[in-house]
XYZ file of C-alpha atoms in Angstrom:
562
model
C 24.423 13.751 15.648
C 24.249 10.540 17.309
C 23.029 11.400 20.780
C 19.672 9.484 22.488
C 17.972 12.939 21.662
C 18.487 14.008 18.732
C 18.058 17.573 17.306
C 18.465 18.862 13.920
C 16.096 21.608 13.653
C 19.043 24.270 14.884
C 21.657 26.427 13.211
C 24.317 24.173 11.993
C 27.108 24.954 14.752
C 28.772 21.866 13.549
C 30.708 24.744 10.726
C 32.293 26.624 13.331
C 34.548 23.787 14.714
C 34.702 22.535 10.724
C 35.826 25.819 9.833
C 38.291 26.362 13.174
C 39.681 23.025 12.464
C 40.001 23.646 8.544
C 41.882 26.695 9.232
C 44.585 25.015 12.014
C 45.105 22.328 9.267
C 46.410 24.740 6.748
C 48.308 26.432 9.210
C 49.898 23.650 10.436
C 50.440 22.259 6.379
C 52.232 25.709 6.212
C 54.757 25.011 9.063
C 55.392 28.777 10.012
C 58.912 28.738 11.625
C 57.005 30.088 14.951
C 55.794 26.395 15.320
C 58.209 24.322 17.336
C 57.414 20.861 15.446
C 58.960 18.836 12.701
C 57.855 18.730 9.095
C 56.370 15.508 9.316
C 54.654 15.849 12.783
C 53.355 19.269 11.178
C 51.913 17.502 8.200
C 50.690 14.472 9.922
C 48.995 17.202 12.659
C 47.367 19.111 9.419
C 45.987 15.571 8.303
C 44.534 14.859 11.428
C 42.665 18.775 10.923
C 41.526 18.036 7.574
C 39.924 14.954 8.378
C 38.465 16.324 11.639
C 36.673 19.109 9.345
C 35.468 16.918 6.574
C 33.780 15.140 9.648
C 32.347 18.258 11.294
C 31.031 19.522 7.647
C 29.584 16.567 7.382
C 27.393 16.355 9.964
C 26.635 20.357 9.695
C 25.335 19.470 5.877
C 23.318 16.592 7.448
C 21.523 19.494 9.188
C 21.254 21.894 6.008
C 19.881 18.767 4.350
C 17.538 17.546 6.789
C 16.207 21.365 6.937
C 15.693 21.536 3.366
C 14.008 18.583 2.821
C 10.896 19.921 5.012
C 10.723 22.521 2.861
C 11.237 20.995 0.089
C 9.177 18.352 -1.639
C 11.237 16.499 -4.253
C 9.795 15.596 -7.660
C 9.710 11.535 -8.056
C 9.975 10.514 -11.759
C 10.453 7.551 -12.922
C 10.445 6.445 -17.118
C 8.528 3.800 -18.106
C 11.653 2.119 -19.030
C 13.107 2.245 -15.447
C 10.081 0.865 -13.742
C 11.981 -2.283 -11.869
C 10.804 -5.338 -11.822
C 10.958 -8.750 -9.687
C 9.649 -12.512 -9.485
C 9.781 -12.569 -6.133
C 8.605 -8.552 -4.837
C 6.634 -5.476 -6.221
C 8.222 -2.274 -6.099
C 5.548 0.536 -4.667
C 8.075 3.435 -5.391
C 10.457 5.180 -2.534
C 10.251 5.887 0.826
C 10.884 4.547 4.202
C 10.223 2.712 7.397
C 8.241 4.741 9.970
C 9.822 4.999 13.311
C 9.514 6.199 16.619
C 12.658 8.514 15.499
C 10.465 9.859 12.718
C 7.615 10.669 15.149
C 9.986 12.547 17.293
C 11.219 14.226 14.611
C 7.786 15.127 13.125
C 6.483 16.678 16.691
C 9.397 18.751 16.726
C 8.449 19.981 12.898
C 5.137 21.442 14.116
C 6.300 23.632 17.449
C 5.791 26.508 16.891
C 9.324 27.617 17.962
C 10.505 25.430 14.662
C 8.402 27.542 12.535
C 10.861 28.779 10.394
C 12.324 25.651 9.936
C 9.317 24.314 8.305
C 7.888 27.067 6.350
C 8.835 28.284 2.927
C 11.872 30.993 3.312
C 11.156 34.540 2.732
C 13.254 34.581 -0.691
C 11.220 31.492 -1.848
C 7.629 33.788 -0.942
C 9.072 36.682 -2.414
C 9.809 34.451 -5.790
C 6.575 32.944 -6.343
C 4.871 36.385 -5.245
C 7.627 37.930 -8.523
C 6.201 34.862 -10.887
C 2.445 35.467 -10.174
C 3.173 39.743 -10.966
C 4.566 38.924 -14.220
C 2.843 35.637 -15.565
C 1.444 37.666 -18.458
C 4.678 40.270 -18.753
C 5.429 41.293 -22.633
C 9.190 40.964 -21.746
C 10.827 37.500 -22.984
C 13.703 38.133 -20.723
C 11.491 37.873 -17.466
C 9.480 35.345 -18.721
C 12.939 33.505 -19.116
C 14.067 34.610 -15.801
C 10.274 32.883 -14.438
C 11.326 29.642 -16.067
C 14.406 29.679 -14.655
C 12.996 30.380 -10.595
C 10.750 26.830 -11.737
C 13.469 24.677 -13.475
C 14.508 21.632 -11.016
C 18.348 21.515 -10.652
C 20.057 21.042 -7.951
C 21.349 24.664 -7.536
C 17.876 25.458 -7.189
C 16.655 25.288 -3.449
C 13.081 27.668 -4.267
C 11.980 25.378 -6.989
C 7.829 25.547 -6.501
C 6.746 22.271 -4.479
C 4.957 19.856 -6.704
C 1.476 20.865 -7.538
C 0.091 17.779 -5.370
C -0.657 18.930 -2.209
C 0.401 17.165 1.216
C 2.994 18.447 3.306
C 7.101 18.084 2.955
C 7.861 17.146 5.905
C 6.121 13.950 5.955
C 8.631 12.911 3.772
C 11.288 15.732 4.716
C 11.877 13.444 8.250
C 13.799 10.941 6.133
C 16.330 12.296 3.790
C 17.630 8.840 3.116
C 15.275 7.169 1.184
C 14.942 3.615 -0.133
C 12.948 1.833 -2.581
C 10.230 0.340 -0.780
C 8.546 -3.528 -2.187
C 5.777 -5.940 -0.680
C 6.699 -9.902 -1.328
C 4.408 -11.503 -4.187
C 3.138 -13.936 -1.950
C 0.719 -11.362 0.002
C -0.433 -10.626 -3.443
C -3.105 -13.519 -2.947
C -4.257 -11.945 -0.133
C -5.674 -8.682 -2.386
C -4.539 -5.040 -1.899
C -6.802 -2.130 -1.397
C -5.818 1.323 -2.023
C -7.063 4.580 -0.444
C -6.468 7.758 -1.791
C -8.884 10.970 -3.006
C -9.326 12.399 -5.909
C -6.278 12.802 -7.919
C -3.680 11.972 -5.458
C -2.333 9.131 -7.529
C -4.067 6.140 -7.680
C -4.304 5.284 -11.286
C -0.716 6.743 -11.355
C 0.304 3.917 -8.710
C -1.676 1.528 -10.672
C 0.085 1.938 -13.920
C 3.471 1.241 -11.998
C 1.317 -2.084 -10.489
C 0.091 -3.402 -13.766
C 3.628 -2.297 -15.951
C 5.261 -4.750 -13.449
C 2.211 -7.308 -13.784
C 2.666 -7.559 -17.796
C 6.429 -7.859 -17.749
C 5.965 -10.645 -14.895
C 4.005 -12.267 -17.524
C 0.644 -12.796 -15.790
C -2.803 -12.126 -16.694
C -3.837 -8.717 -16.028
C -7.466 -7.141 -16.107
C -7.900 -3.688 -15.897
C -11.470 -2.016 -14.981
C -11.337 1.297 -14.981
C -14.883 3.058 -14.763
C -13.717 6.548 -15.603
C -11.644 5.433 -18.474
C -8.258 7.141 -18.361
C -6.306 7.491 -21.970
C -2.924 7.409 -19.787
C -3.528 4.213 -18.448
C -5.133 2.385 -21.739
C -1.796 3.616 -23.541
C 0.505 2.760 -20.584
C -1.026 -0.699 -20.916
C -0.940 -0.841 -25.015
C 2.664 -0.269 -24.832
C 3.539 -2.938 -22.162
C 1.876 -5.451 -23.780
C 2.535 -4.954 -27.135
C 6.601 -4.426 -25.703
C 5.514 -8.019 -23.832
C 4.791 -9.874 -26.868
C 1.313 -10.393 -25.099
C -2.010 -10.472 -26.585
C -3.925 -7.073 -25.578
C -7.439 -6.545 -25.803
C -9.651 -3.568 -25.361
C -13.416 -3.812 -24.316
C -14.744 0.116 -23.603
C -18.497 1.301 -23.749
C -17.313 4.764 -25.149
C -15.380 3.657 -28.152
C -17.734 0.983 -29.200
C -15.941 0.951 -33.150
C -12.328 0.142 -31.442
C -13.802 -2.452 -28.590
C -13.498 -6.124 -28.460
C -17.132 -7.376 -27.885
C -17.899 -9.626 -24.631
C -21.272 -11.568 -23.447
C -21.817 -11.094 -19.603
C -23.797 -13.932 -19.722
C -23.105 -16.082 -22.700
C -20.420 -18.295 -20.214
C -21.348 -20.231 -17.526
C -20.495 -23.251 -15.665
C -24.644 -23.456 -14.292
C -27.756 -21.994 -15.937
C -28.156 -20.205 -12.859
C -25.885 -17.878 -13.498
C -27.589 -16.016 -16.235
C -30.367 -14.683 -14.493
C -27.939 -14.017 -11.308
C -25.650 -11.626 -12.970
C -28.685 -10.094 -15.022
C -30.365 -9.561 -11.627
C -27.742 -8.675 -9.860
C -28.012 -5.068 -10.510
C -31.615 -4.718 -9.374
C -31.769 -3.077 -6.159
C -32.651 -5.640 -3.104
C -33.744 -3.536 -0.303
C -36.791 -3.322 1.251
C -39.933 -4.128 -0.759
C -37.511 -4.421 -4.090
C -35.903 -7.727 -2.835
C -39.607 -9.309 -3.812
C -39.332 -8.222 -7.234
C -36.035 -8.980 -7.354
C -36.553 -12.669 -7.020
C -39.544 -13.010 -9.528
C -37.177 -11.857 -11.631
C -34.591 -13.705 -11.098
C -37.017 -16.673 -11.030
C -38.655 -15.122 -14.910
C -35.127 -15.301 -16.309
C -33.514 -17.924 -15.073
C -36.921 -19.600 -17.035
C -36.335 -17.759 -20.408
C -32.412 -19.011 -19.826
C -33.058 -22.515 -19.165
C -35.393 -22.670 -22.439
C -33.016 -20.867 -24.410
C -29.983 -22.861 -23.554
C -32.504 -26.377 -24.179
C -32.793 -25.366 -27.810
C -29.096 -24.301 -28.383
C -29.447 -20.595 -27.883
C -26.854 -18.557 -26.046
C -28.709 -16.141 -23.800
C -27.113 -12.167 -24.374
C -29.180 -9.348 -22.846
C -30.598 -8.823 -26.560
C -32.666 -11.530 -26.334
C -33.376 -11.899 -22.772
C -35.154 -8.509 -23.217
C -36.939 -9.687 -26.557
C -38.217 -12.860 -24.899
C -39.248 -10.910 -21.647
C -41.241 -8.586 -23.336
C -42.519 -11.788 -25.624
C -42.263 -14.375 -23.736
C -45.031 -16.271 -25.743
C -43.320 -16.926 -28.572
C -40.305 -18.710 -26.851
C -42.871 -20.976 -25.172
C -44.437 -22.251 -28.049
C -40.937 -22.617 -29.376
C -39.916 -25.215 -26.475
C -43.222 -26.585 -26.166
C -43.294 -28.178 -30.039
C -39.756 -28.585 -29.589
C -40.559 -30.864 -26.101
C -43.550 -32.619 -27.812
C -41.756 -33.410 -30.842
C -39.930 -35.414 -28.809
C -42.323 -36.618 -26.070
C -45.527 -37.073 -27.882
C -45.468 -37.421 -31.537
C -48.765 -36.566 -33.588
C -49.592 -34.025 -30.898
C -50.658 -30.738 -32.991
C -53.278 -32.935 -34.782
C -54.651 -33.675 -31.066
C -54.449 -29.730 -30.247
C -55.949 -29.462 -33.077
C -59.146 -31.095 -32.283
C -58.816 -29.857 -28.643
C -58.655 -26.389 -29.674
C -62.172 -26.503 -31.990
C -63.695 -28.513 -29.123
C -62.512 -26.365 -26.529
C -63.184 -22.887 -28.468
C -65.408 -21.163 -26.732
C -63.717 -21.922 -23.053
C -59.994 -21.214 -24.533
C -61.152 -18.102 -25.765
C -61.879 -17.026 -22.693
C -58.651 -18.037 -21.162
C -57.285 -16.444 -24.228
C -58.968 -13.039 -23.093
C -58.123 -13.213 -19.844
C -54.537 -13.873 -19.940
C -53.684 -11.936 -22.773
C -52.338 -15.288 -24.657
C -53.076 -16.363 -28.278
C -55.633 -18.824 -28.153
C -53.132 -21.745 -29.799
C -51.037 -21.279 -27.132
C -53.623 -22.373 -24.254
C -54.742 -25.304 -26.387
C -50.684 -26.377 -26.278
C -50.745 -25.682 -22.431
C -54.252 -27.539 -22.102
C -52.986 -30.242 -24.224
C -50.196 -30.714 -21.777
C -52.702 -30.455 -18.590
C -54.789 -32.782 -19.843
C -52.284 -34.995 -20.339
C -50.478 -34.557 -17.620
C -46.864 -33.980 -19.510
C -44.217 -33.287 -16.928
C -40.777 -31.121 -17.935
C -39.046 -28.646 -15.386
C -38.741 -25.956 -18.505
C -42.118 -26.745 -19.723
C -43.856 -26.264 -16.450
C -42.285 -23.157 -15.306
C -43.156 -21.562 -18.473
C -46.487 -22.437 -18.558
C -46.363 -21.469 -14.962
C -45.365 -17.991 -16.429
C -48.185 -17.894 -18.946
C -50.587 -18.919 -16.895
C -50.482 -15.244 -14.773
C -52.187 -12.355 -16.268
C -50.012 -10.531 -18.526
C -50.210 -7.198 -17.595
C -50.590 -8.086 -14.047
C -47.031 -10.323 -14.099
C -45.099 -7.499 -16.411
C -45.620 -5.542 -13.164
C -44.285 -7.953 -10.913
C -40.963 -7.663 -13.913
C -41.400 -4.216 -14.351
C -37.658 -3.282 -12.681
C -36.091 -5.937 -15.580
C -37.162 -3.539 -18.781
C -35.675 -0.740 -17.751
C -32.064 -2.032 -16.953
C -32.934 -4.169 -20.244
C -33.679 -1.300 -22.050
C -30.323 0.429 -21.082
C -28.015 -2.750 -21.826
C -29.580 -3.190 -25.181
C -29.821 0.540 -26.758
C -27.466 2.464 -29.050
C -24.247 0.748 -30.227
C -22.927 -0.940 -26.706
C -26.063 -3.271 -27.931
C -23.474 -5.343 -30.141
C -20.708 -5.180 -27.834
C -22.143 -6.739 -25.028
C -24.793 -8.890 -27.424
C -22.339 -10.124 -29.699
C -23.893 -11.921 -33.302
C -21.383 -14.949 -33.320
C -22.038 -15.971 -36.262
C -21.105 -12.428 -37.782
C -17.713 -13.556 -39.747
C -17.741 -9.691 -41.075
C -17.450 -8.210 -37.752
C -13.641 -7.906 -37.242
C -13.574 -6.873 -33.475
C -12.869 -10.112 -31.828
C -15.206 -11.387 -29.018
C -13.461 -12.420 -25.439
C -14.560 -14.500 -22.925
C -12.410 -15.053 -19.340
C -11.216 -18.689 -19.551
C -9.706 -17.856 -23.413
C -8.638 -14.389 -21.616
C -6.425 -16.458 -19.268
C -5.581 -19.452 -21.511
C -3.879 -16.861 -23.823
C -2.549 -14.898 -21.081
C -3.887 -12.014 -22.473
C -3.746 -8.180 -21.246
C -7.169 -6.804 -21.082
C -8.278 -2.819 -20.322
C -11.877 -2.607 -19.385
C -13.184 1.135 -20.015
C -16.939 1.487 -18.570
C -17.427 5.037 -19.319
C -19.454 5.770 -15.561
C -19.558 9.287 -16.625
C -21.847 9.140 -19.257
C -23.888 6.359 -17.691
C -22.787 5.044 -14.209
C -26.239 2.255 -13.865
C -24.922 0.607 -17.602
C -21.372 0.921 -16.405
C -22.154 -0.410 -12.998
C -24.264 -3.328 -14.660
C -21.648 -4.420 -16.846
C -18.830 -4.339 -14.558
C -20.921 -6.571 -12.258
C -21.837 -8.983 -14.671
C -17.813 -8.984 -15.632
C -16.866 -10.043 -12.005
C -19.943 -13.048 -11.466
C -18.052 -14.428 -14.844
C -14.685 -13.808 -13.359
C -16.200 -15.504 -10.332
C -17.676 -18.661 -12.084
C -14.283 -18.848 -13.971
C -12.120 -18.708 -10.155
C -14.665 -21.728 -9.640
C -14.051 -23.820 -13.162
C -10.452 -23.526 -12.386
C -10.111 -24.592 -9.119
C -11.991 -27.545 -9.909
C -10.110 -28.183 -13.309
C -7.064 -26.100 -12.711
C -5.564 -23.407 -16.076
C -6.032 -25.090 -19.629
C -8.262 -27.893 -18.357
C -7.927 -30.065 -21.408
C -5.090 -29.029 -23.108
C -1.985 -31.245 -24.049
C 0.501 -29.097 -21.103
C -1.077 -26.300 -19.475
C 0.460 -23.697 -17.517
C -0.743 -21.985 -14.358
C -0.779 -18.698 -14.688
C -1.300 -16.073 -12.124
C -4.547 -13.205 -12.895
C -3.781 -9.605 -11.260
C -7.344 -8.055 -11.616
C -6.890 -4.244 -11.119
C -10.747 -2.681 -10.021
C -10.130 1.604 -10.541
C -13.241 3.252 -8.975
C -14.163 0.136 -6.471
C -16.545 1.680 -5.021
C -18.472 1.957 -8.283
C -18.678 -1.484 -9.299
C -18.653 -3.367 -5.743
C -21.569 -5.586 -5.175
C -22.245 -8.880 -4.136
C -20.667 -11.053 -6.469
C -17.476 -9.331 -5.668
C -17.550 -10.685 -2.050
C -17.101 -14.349 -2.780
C -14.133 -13.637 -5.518
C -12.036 -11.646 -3.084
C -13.187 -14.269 -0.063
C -12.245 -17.428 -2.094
C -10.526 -16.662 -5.687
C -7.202 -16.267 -4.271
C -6.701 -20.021 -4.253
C -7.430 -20.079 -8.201
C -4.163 -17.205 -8.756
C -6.373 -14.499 -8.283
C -4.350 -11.211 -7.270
C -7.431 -8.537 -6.803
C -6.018 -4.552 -6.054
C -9.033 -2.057 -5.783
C -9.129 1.374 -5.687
C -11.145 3.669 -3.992
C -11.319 7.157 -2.409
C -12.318 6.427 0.753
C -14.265 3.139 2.780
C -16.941 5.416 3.629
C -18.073 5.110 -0.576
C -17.762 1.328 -0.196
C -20.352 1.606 2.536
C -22.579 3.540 0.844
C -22.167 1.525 -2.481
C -23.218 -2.227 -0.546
C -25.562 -0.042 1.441
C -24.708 -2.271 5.216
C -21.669 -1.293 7.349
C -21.503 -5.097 8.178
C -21.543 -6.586 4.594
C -18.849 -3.306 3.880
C -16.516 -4.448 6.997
C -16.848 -8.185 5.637
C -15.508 -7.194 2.103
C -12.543 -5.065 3.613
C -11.951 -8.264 6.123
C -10.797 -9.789 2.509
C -8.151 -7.242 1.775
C -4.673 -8.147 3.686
C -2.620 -5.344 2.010
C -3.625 -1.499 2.530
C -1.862 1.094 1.011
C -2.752 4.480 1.963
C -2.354 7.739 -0.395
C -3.292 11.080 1.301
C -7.314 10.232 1.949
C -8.605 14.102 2.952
């Protein structure tokens, strides 16, 4: 067996010298009286057999083993209660090293002159042909006698291969092995995971995030689809853990924590970035795209000035009014600014009547809102907020809800049916008992936290929220590398986040690139999923901006990707 080439795909001749020396050995234990030797050179001779055999069957069942692992394609199961678990390395399940031996002995698989080596045995054909003819027999006996030709034991060598395609003798090459584990330090680096549809990637990432939640990090789960398996898998863990869980899912909106996209921010910006974000950019649409993220970065700024949180609720209602917000800041400005100054709009309005109602008209504004913004002309009343809004006003109103037009629709989505009050949250609702989350008190808590889109019913809602999620995440990596974990508190501890993205592909965008690119320095730990690159492409819509985003992944682990 150990020879510079090696070949195992070959009857096992290694029995015939086992067997030749088995039988000497208990001839010579018997010490016929036609054997000119001693009793103890006899025994010591039928010793030397025995062992000689044992040898020789040994490396004849390495043969029978290594022949029946091509055909056969062991079941791996593993309990949740035996998933292992390290500080120092993450256990990816079994397998092996790849070698140049393994090549070899792969190219000899597929001759054709090793045929029946590789392919299933006539008696295991001839069984599976038996259990199709009688799937819907009467008889209990051969119904039994089907369950037993499918029940794994190890007398069983024509047990049906697991109903997960691939072929055995990818792993057959390798009888021996091992349990194979990556070192937590790459971690920081990010993982991306390649596999097609149902081949096993939100299998592998239950065994990834079990072993996050004992560890004791943060862990964030997005999972578009939303897979029961893996919401339960993670209930149990962290409820097992001791550690907080929450649960934020568009299609059980009377079980889901509630969460603002953009109610946390470290820069005003922000708000009308992530609510923009999902607006498409090429082409002609990158125009509109910036006047609106110019209009709501406005309505933000204004809303934050008079202690308003901005949710997509009332972005929407002050987009489609923006009027009334206006006049809101402006008297709230003037108060300050100019007191006395409604009894001077006052008299410029009845002065001014006939001219403001013809800016009234033609703008589509009430007429005591242009006496406020002439007021402030004429008096030449400078404030960032004030000034862009009036800048706003001052456009024709049908003519600028066109240049907005793309914002109402993806408005309209975000803030219809129930998922209205999960991701618009009424803080000061004490009767609502689902809690509201936000990232920093996510990761001060060291909380477990599922995200459940629901994509199927409505992939542009799903894909708008999951984007908003990872600008916030984003923001956050930022807050905390400038501050560090628990800015503030008496001793906080750094914690480590393992963000888990299921369906990448789906929720990829450009506030992704910069948290993969530069979060890993904050304890960031990102592992997507996705069937193939090829969807990544097509998502970000530029093979260059695609190749940059995969340039940020140093760990690939490949499932079976056609």
């Amino acid at each position: 067996m150990s020879y510079p080439i090696e070949n195992r795909l070959r009857p096992p001749v290694e029995l015939i010298s086992a067997g030749t020396l088995f039988i000497g050995s208990a001839v010579m234990a018997a010490a016929p009286p036609w054997i000119p030797v001693g009793a103890e050179l006899s025994w010591g001779m039928s010793l030397a057999m025995l062992a000689g055999s044992a040898w020789r069957a040994s490396q004849a069942w390495e043969v029978i083993r290594y022949q029946g692992n091509l055909r056969l394609l062991k079941r791996y199961a593993l309990k949740p209660n035996d998933i292992p678990w390290s500080n120092e390395v993450l256990f990816l399940g079994m397998g092996f090293r790849w070698t140049a031996l393994h090549t070899r002995r792969l190219i000899d698989a597929v001759q054709p002159r090793n045929r029946r080596y590789v392919e299933p045995s006539w008696l295991y054909r001839t069984l599976r042909r038996l259990e199709r003819k009688y799937e819907h027999h009467p008889n209990h006996n051969i119904q039994w006698l089907r369950a037993l030709m499918r029940r794994e034991a190890w007398w069983n060598r024509w047990v049906p291969l697991p109903d997960i395609g691939g072929n055995p003798a990818l792993h057959g090459v390798e009888p021996n092995e091992e349990a194979v584990v990556m070192p937590l330090s790459g971690r920081v680096g990010h993982t991306l995971v390649l596999g097609t549809t149902r081949v096993g990637k939100t299998r592998l990432a239950e065994l990834l995030i079990t072993q996050d939640i004992r560890r004791g990090d943060v862990v964030i789960a997005f999972d578009p689809k939303g897979d029961a398996d893996l919401l339960i898998r993670m209930y149990i863990e962290a409820r097992r853990a001791g550690r907080t869980f929450y649960v934020f899912h568009l299609g059980f909106p009377h079980i889901s924590a509630r969460y603002n996209p953009i109610g946390a921010f470290s820069r005003i910006t922000e708000v009308a970035t992530r609510t923009a974000e999902p607006l498409p950019s090429e082409g002609n649409s990158a125009a509109f795209k910036e006047f609106v993220w110019r209009f709501v970065n406005v309505l933000a700024k204004a809303m934050t000035t008079l202690g308003e949180r901005p949710d997509f609720q009332s972005i929407y209602a002050y987009a489609v009014d923006t009027e009334s917000l206006a006049v809101r800041y402006f008297t709230w400005w003037l108060d300050r600014v100019r007191p006395g100054w409604q009894t001077e709009v006052t008299e410029l309005e009845s002065a001014q009547a006939k001219l403001l109602n013809e800016a009234s008209k033609k703008s589509g504004r009430s007429l005591r809102t242009m006496a406020i913004m002439g007021f402030i002309r004429d008096n030449e009343l400078r404030d960032p907020v004030a000034d862009a809004l009036r800048s706003v006003l001052s456009n024709d109103r049908t003519y600028f809800e066109k240049l907005v037009s793309s914002l109402y629709p993806l408005l309209e989505k975000l803030t219809t049916g129930k998922i209205a009050d999960l991701i618009s949250p009424d803080y000061a609702n004490l009767d609502d008992p689902r809690p509201i989350i936000d990232w920093m008190g996510v990761i001060n808590q060291g909380a477990v936290v599922y995200i459940g889109l629901d994509s199927l019913s409505d992939h542009e809602v799903a894909g708008a929220i999951g984007t908003a999620m990872f600008a916030d995440l984003t923001s956050v990596a930022g807050q905390i590398y400038k501050f560090g974990v628990g800015a503030g508190q008496l001793s906080p501890g750094k914690r480590k986040l393992a963000l888990h993205v299921d369906e990448f592909n789906e929720l990829v965008g450009d506030s992704f690139v910069p948290m993969v690119n530069k979060a890993g320095g904050a304890g960031y730990q990102v592992t997507a999923y996705t069937q193939t690159w090829h969807d990544v492409e097509a998502k970000v819509g530029d093979a260059a901006k695609a190749m940059q985003i995969g340039g940020n992944f140093n760990t690939r682990i490949m499932l079976r990707v056609e």
